[in-house]
């Protein structure tokens, strides 16, 4: 019973950490207590312990908490152990320079895509705002990189990765499972997936899966840009370069 109590306490602490997201960067004790249906004193004790250990910090003026840089140490450790970094990143950089758009690499992570790497064209400083992509997530069903990952999975795996409650981010977002499956079928036939302004307004993306020499899925790459930069006429030529890059990564593994 004592060990069970310790495990539950640890689970609560981890759930508290999971409350912080890019959209909820700073939270108070009462907010977290409501989100997790926990006692405020319990949440306060957890946050105090996390603060002492360097995982969160408190804004003294607002008395709210946010994640601290201790968390960055874990991301560094994880990426230091990721076996494909030195193979993938150079390919992405060359691809971004060639296409003159942002290129991403992501992997399956539960019911969302987890972005690991991004590469920017040399001109990004002038007209494309830079942002770190490491650790960011997005849905499978409305992103080209997510669709590309699903295309490389079995039908049963696809169903397990499609969440029930889907957000309609734009008027083009497909939220009906039958429509999504049909779109994936078309993507499989042509060898690449398209985010046709489905996740962000005014943004078109093209994605392809990346496999190893045994054809095991390791991730997917995508090219993303404004519809004025990636036009409908550009999609096929971009897809060919993405597939060439995916094959290059595969050949290096």
Tab-separated table of C-alpha atoms in Angstrom:
chain	number	residue	atom	x	y	z
A	1	UNK	CA	0.000	0.000	0.000
A	2	UNK	CA	2.878	2.354	0.806
A	3	UNK	CA	4.528	1.690	-2.566
A	4	UNK	CA	1.197	2.185	-4.317
A	5	UNK	CA	0.845	5.575	-2.623
A	6	UNK	CA	4.315	6.604	-3.783
A	7	UNK	CA	3.516	5.602	-7.354
A	8	UNK	CA	0.284	7.606	-7.310
A	9	UNK	CA	2.147	10.639	-5.945
A	10	UNK	CA	4.671	10.328	-8.749
A	11	UNK	CA	1.849	10.040	-11.297
A	12	UNK	CA	0.282	13.233	-9.941
A	13	UNK	CA	3.602	15.076	-10.190
A	14	UNK	CA	4.047	13.966	-13.808
A	15	UNK	CA	0.477	15.016	-14.629
A	16	UNK	CA	1.224	18.448	-13.178
A	17	UNK	CA	4.214	18.795	-15.502
A	18	UNK	CA	2.073	17.722	-18.462
A	19	UNK	CA	-0.310	20.623	-17.825
A	20	UNK	CA	2.288	23.024	-19.214
A	21	UNK	CA	2.146	23.373	-22.997
A	22	UNK	CA	3.076	26.051	-25.560
A	23	UNK	CA	-0.470	27.375	-25.147
A	24	UNK	CA	-0.471	27.161	-21.341
A	25	UNK	CA	3.040	28.331	-20.517
A	26	UNK	CA	2.183	29.707	-17.078
A	27	UNK	CA	-0.329	28.263	-14.612
A	28	UNK	CA	-1.399	28.903	-11.059
A	29	UNK	CA	-2.122	26.396	-8.319
A	30	UNK	CA	-5.898	26.784	-8.633
A	31	UNK	CA	-5.794	26.356	-12.416
A	32	UNK	CA	-3.828	23.112	-12.211
A	33	UNK	CA	-6.038	21.847	-9.387
A	34	UNK	CA	-9.117	22.369	-11.590
A	35	UNK	CA	-7.472	20.801	-14.621
A	36	UNK	CA	-6.511	17.652	-12.718
A	37	UNK	CA	-9.351	17.623	-10.190
A	38	UNK	CA	-6.878	17.682	-7.307
A	39	UNK	CA	-6.768	19.401	-3.937
A	40	UNK	CA	-5.045	22.810	-4.118
A	41	UNK	CA	-2.777	22.023	-1.184
A	42	UNK	CA	-1.707	18.812	-2.930
A	43	UNK	CA	-0.872	20.732	-6.116
A	44	UNK	CA	0.978	23.395	-4.118
A	45	UNK	CA	3.135	20.752	-2.422
A	46	UNK	CA	3.947	19.124	-5.756
A	47	UNK	CA	4.884	22.454	-7.343
A	48	UNK	CA	7.028	23.412	-4.363
A	49	UNK	CA	8.967	20.149	-4.656
A	50	UNK	CA	9.355	20.561	-8.421
A	51	UNK	CA	10.571	24.116	-7.892
A	52	UNK	CA	13.172	23.001	-5.342
A	53	UNK	CA	14.457	20.441	-7.864
A	54	UNK	CA	14.605	22.989	-10.695
A	55	UNK	CA	11.805	21.632	-12.881
A	56	UNK	CA	9.483	24.630	-12.495
A	57	UNK	CA	9.888	28.252	-11.467
A	58	UNK	CA	7.462	30.731	-9.962
A	59	UNK	CA	6.735	34.189	-11.272
A	60	UNK	CA	6.800	36.213	-8.056
A	61	UNK	CA	4.521	38.935	-9.400
A	62	UNK	CA	1.762	36.629	-10.711
A	63	UNK	CA	2.555	33.726	-8.333
A	64	UNK	CA	2.077	31.400	-11.306
A	65	UNK	CA	4.455	28.627	-12.343
A	66	UNK	CA	6.175	27.682	-15.592
A	67	UNK	CA	8.623	24.983	-16.656
A	68	UNK	CA	12.273	25.733	-15.951
A	69	UNK	CA	15.433	24.940	-17.903
A	70	UNK	CA	15.991	21.687	-16.024
A	71	UNK	CA	13.583	20.176	-18.531
A	72	UNK	CA	15.909	21.146	-21.388
A	73	UNK	CA	18.564	18.826	-19.976
A	74	UNK	CA	16.272	15.863	-20.629
A	75	UNK	CA	15.624	16.880	-24.238
A	76	UNK	CA	19.376	17.187	-24.783
A	77	UNK	CA	19.959	13.738	-23.303
A	78	UNK	CA	17.214	12.183	-25.435
A	79	UNK	CA	18.514	13.772	-28.641
A	80	UNK	CA	22.109	12.830	-27.803
A	81	UNK	CA	20.964	9.202	-27.804
A	82	UNK	CA	18.882	9.466	-30.990
A	83	UNK	CA	20.821	7.383	-33.541
A	84	UNK	CA	19.860	9.181	-36.764
A	85	UNK	CA	20.629	12.852	-36.022
A	86	UNK	CA	23.867	13.081	-37.999
A	87	UNK	CA	22.260	11.315	-40.954
A	88	UNK	CA	19.010	13.279	-41.138
A	89	UNK	CA	19.971	16.866	-40.320
A	90	UNK	CA	22.416	17.395	-43.255
A	91	UNK	CA	19.823	16.049	-45.694
A	92	UNK	CA	17.183	18.415	-44.292
A	93	UNK	CA	19.520	21.413	-44.588
A	94	UNK	CA	20.289	20.642	-48.232
A	95	UNK	CA	16.605	20.137	-48.940
A	96	UNK	CA	15.587	23.433	-47.315
A	97	UNK	CA	18.187	25.328	-49.348
A	98	UNK	CA	17.109	23.604	-52.556
A	99	UNK	CA	13.365	24.138	-52.066
A	100	UNK	CA	13.716	27.497	-50.273
A	101	UNK	CA	11.064	26.497	-47.726
A	102	UNK	CA	11.077	25.074	-44.195
A	103	UNK	CA	11.620	21.330	-43.936
A	104	UNK	CA	10.612	19.203	-40.939
A	105	UNK	CA	11.317	15.708	-39.636
A	106	UNK	CA	8.916	14.045	-37.206
A	107	UNK	CA	8.199	10.660	-35.655
A	108	UNK	CA	5.061	8.856	-34.417
A	109	UNK	CA	4.344	9.667	-30.786
A	110	UNK	CA	1.089	8.231	-29.457
A	111	UNK	CA	-1.833	10.003	-31.109
A	112	UNK	CA	0.290	12.897	-32.413
A	113	UNK	CA	3.354	13.639	-34.514
A	114	UNK	CA	6.439	14.615	-32.519
A	115	UNK	CA	8.726	17.028	-34.379
A	116	UNK	CA	12.443	16.482	-33.848
A	117	UNK	CA	14.263	18.533	-36.491
A	118	UNK	CA	13.699	21.494	-38.765
A	119	UNK	CA	15.817	23.154	-41.431
A	120	UNK	CA	15.375	26.676	-42.749
A	121	UNK	CA	16.404	28.194	-46.077
A	122	UNK	CA	19.149	30.817	-45.984
A	123	UNK	CA	16.590	33.564	-46.556
A	124	UNK	CA	14.523	32.667	-43.464
A	125	UNK	CA	15.831	35.632	-41.472
A	126	UNK	CA	14.268	38.069	-43.896
A	127	UNK	CA	10.754	36.735	-44.330
A	128	UNK	CA	10.296	33.550	-42.307
A	129	UNK	CA	10.164	33.779	-38.477
A	130	UNK	CA	12.424	31.218	-36.837
A	131	UNK	CA	11.075	28.917	-34.151
A	132	UNK	CA	12.504	25.834	-32.507
A	133	UNK	CA	10.468	22.784	-33.467
A	134	UNK	CA	12.009	20.240	-31.078
A	135	UNK	CA	9.293	18.692	-28.928
A	136	UNK	CA	6.368	20.318	-30.715
A	137	UNK	CA	3.473	18.032	-31.586
A	138	UNK	CA	0.631	18.088	-34.105
A	139	UNK	CA	-2.272	15.836	-35.136
A	140	UNK	CA	-1.803	13.109	-37.733
A	141	UNK	CA	-5.042	13.667	-39.604
A	142	UNK	CA	-4.482	17.241	-40.827
A	143	UNK	CA	-0.708	17.558	-41.332
A	144	UNK	CA	1.261	16.269	-44.301
A	145	UNK	CA	3.926	14.788	-42.058
A	146	UNK	CA	1.257	13.053	-39.984
A	147	UNK	CA	-0.515	11.696	-43.044
A	148	UNK	CA	2.808	10.489	-44.459
A	149	UNK	CA	3.420	8.541	-41.253
A	150	UNK	CA	-0.071	7.022	-41.364
A	151	UNK	CA	0.420	5.973	-44.996
A	152	UNK	CA	3.309	3.756	-43.921
A	153	UNK	CA	1.224	2.037	-41.225
A	154	UNK	CA	-1.203	-0.872	-41.370
A	155	UNK	CA	-4.951	-0.178	-41.394
A	156	UNK	CA	-5.222	-1.263	-37.756
A	157	UNK	CA	-2.375	1.054	-36.766
A	158	UNK	CA	-4.008	3.943	-38.601
A	159	UNK	CA	-7.246	3.466	-36.648
A	160	UNK	CA	-5.357	3.401	-33.346
A	161	UNK	CA	-3.626	6.693	-34.203
A	162	UNK	CA	-6.762	8.613	-35.190
A	163	UNK	CA	-8.201	10.400	-32.182
A	164	UNK	CA	-11.980	10.450	-31.781
A	165	UNK	CA	-12.417	14.176	-31.134
A	166	UNK	CA	-10.860	16.042	-34.044
A	167	UNK	CA	-10.480	19.795	-34.280
A	168	UNK	CA	-11.467	21.508	-37.519
A	169	UNK	CA	-8.553	23.934	-37.750
A	170	UNK	CA	-9.591	25.361	-41.126
A	171	UNK	CA	-12.521	24.948	-43.509
A	172	UNK	CA	-10.408	22.339	-45.356
A	173	UNK	CA	-9.713	20.133	-42.328
A	174	UNK	CA	-11.022	16.589	-42.744
A	175	UNK	CA	-12.584	15.329	-39.515
A	176	UNK	CA	-14.657	12.405	-40.805
A	177	UNK	CA	-12.752	9.113	-40.550
A	178	UNK	CA	-14.027	7.812	-43.895
A	179	UNK	CA	-12.868	10.998	-45.633
A	180	UNK	CA	-9.487	10.775	-43.900
A	181	UNK	CA	-9.025	7.118	-44.902
A	182	UNK	CA	-9.927	7.984	-48.504
A	183	UNK	CA	-7.392	10.822	-48.487
A	184	UNK	CA	-4.732	8.465	-47.093
A	185	UNK	CA	-5.516	5.944	-49.828
A	186	UNK	CA	-4.854	8.608	-52.465
A	187	UNK	CA	-1.649	9.585	-50.670
A	188	UNK	CA	-0.429	5.990	-50.714
A	189	UNK	CA	-1.104	5.694	-54.445
A	190	UNK	CA	0.871	8.803	-55.379
A	191	UNK	CA	3.616	8.272	-52.770
A	192	UNK	CA	3.217	11.530	-50.843
A	193	UNK	CA	0.739	13.318	-48.585
A	194	UNK	CA	-0.597	16.859	-48.792
A	195	UNK	CA	-1.793	19.242	-46.098
A	196	UNK	CA	-4.036	21.340	-48.314
A	197	UNK	CA	-4.409	24.289	-45.925
A	198	UNK	CA	-5.822	21.897	-43.320
A	199	UNK	CA	-3.811	22.736	-40.207
A	200	UNK	CA	-2.943	26.411	-40.680
A	201	UNK	CA	-4.686	28.970	-42.870
A	202	UNK	CA	-2.643	29.944	-45.888
A	203	UNK	CA	-0.085	27.144	-45.433
A	204	UNK	CA	0.397	24.166	-47.749
A	205	UNK	CA	2.656	21.209	-46.876
A	206	UNK	CA	3.898	18.099	-48.644
A	207	UNK	CA	5.169	15.045	-46.744
A	208	UNK	CA	6.683	11.612	-47.353
A	209	UNK	CA	7.513	8.726	-44.993
A	210	UNK	CA	11.101	7.747	-44.178
A	211	UNK	CA	11.998	4.090	-43.685
A	212	UNK	CA	15.193	2.174	-42.982
A	213	UNK	CA	16.743	-0.465	-45.238
A	214	UNK	CA	14.317	-3.036	-43.866
A	215	UNK	CA	11.399	-0.753	-44.782
A	216	UNK	CA	10.627	-0.119	-41.111
A	217	UNK	CA	9.121	3.325	-40.490
A	218	UNK	CA	11.431	5.717	-38.635
A	219	UNK	CA	9.690	9.030	-39.350
A	220	UNK	CA	8.601	11.423	-42.078
A	221	UNK	CA	9.803	14.630	-43.696
A	222	UNK	CA	7.734	17.509	-44.982
A	223	UNK	CA	8.137	20.804	-46.788
A	224	UNK	CA	5.994	23.662	-45.540
A	225	UNK	CA	5.288	27.148	-46.838
A	226	UNK	CA	2.681	29.762	-47.714
A	227	UNK	CA	0.374	28.849	-50.590
A	228	UNK	CA	1.974	31.679	-52.548
A	229	UNK	CA	5.339	29.893	-52.265
A	230	UNK	CA	4.194	26.264	-52.483
A	231	UNK	CA	1.581	26.488	-55.235
A	232	UNK	CA	-0.531	23.605	-56.495
A	233	UNK	CA	1.783	23.387	-59.512
A	234	UNK	CA	4.816	23.013	-57.220
A	235	UNK	CA	3.488	20.062	-55.207
A	236	UNK	CA	4.582	17.268	-57.533
A	237	UNK	CA	8.136	18.579	-58.055
A	238	UNK	CA	8.534	19.140	-54.301
A	239	UNK	CA	7.269	15.627	-53.600
A	240	UNK	CA	9.891	14.157	-55.922
A	241	UNK	CA	12.672	15.967	-54.083
A	242	UNK	CA	11.265	14.853	-50.739
A	243	UNK	CA	11.153	11.238	-51.910
A	244	UNK	CA	14.741	11.538	-53.150
A	245	UNK	CA	15.769	12.891	-49.739
A	246	UNK	CA	13.911	10.072	-47.970
A	247	UNK	CA	15.722	7.523	-50.141
A	248	UNK	CA	19.049	9.218	-49.375
A	249	UNK	CA	18.387	8.935	-45.637
A	250	UNK	CA	17.362	5.297	-46.092
A	251	UNK	CA	20.550	4.506	-48.004
A	252	UNK	CA	22.687	6.020	-45.234
A	253	UNK	CA	21.087	4.025	-42.414
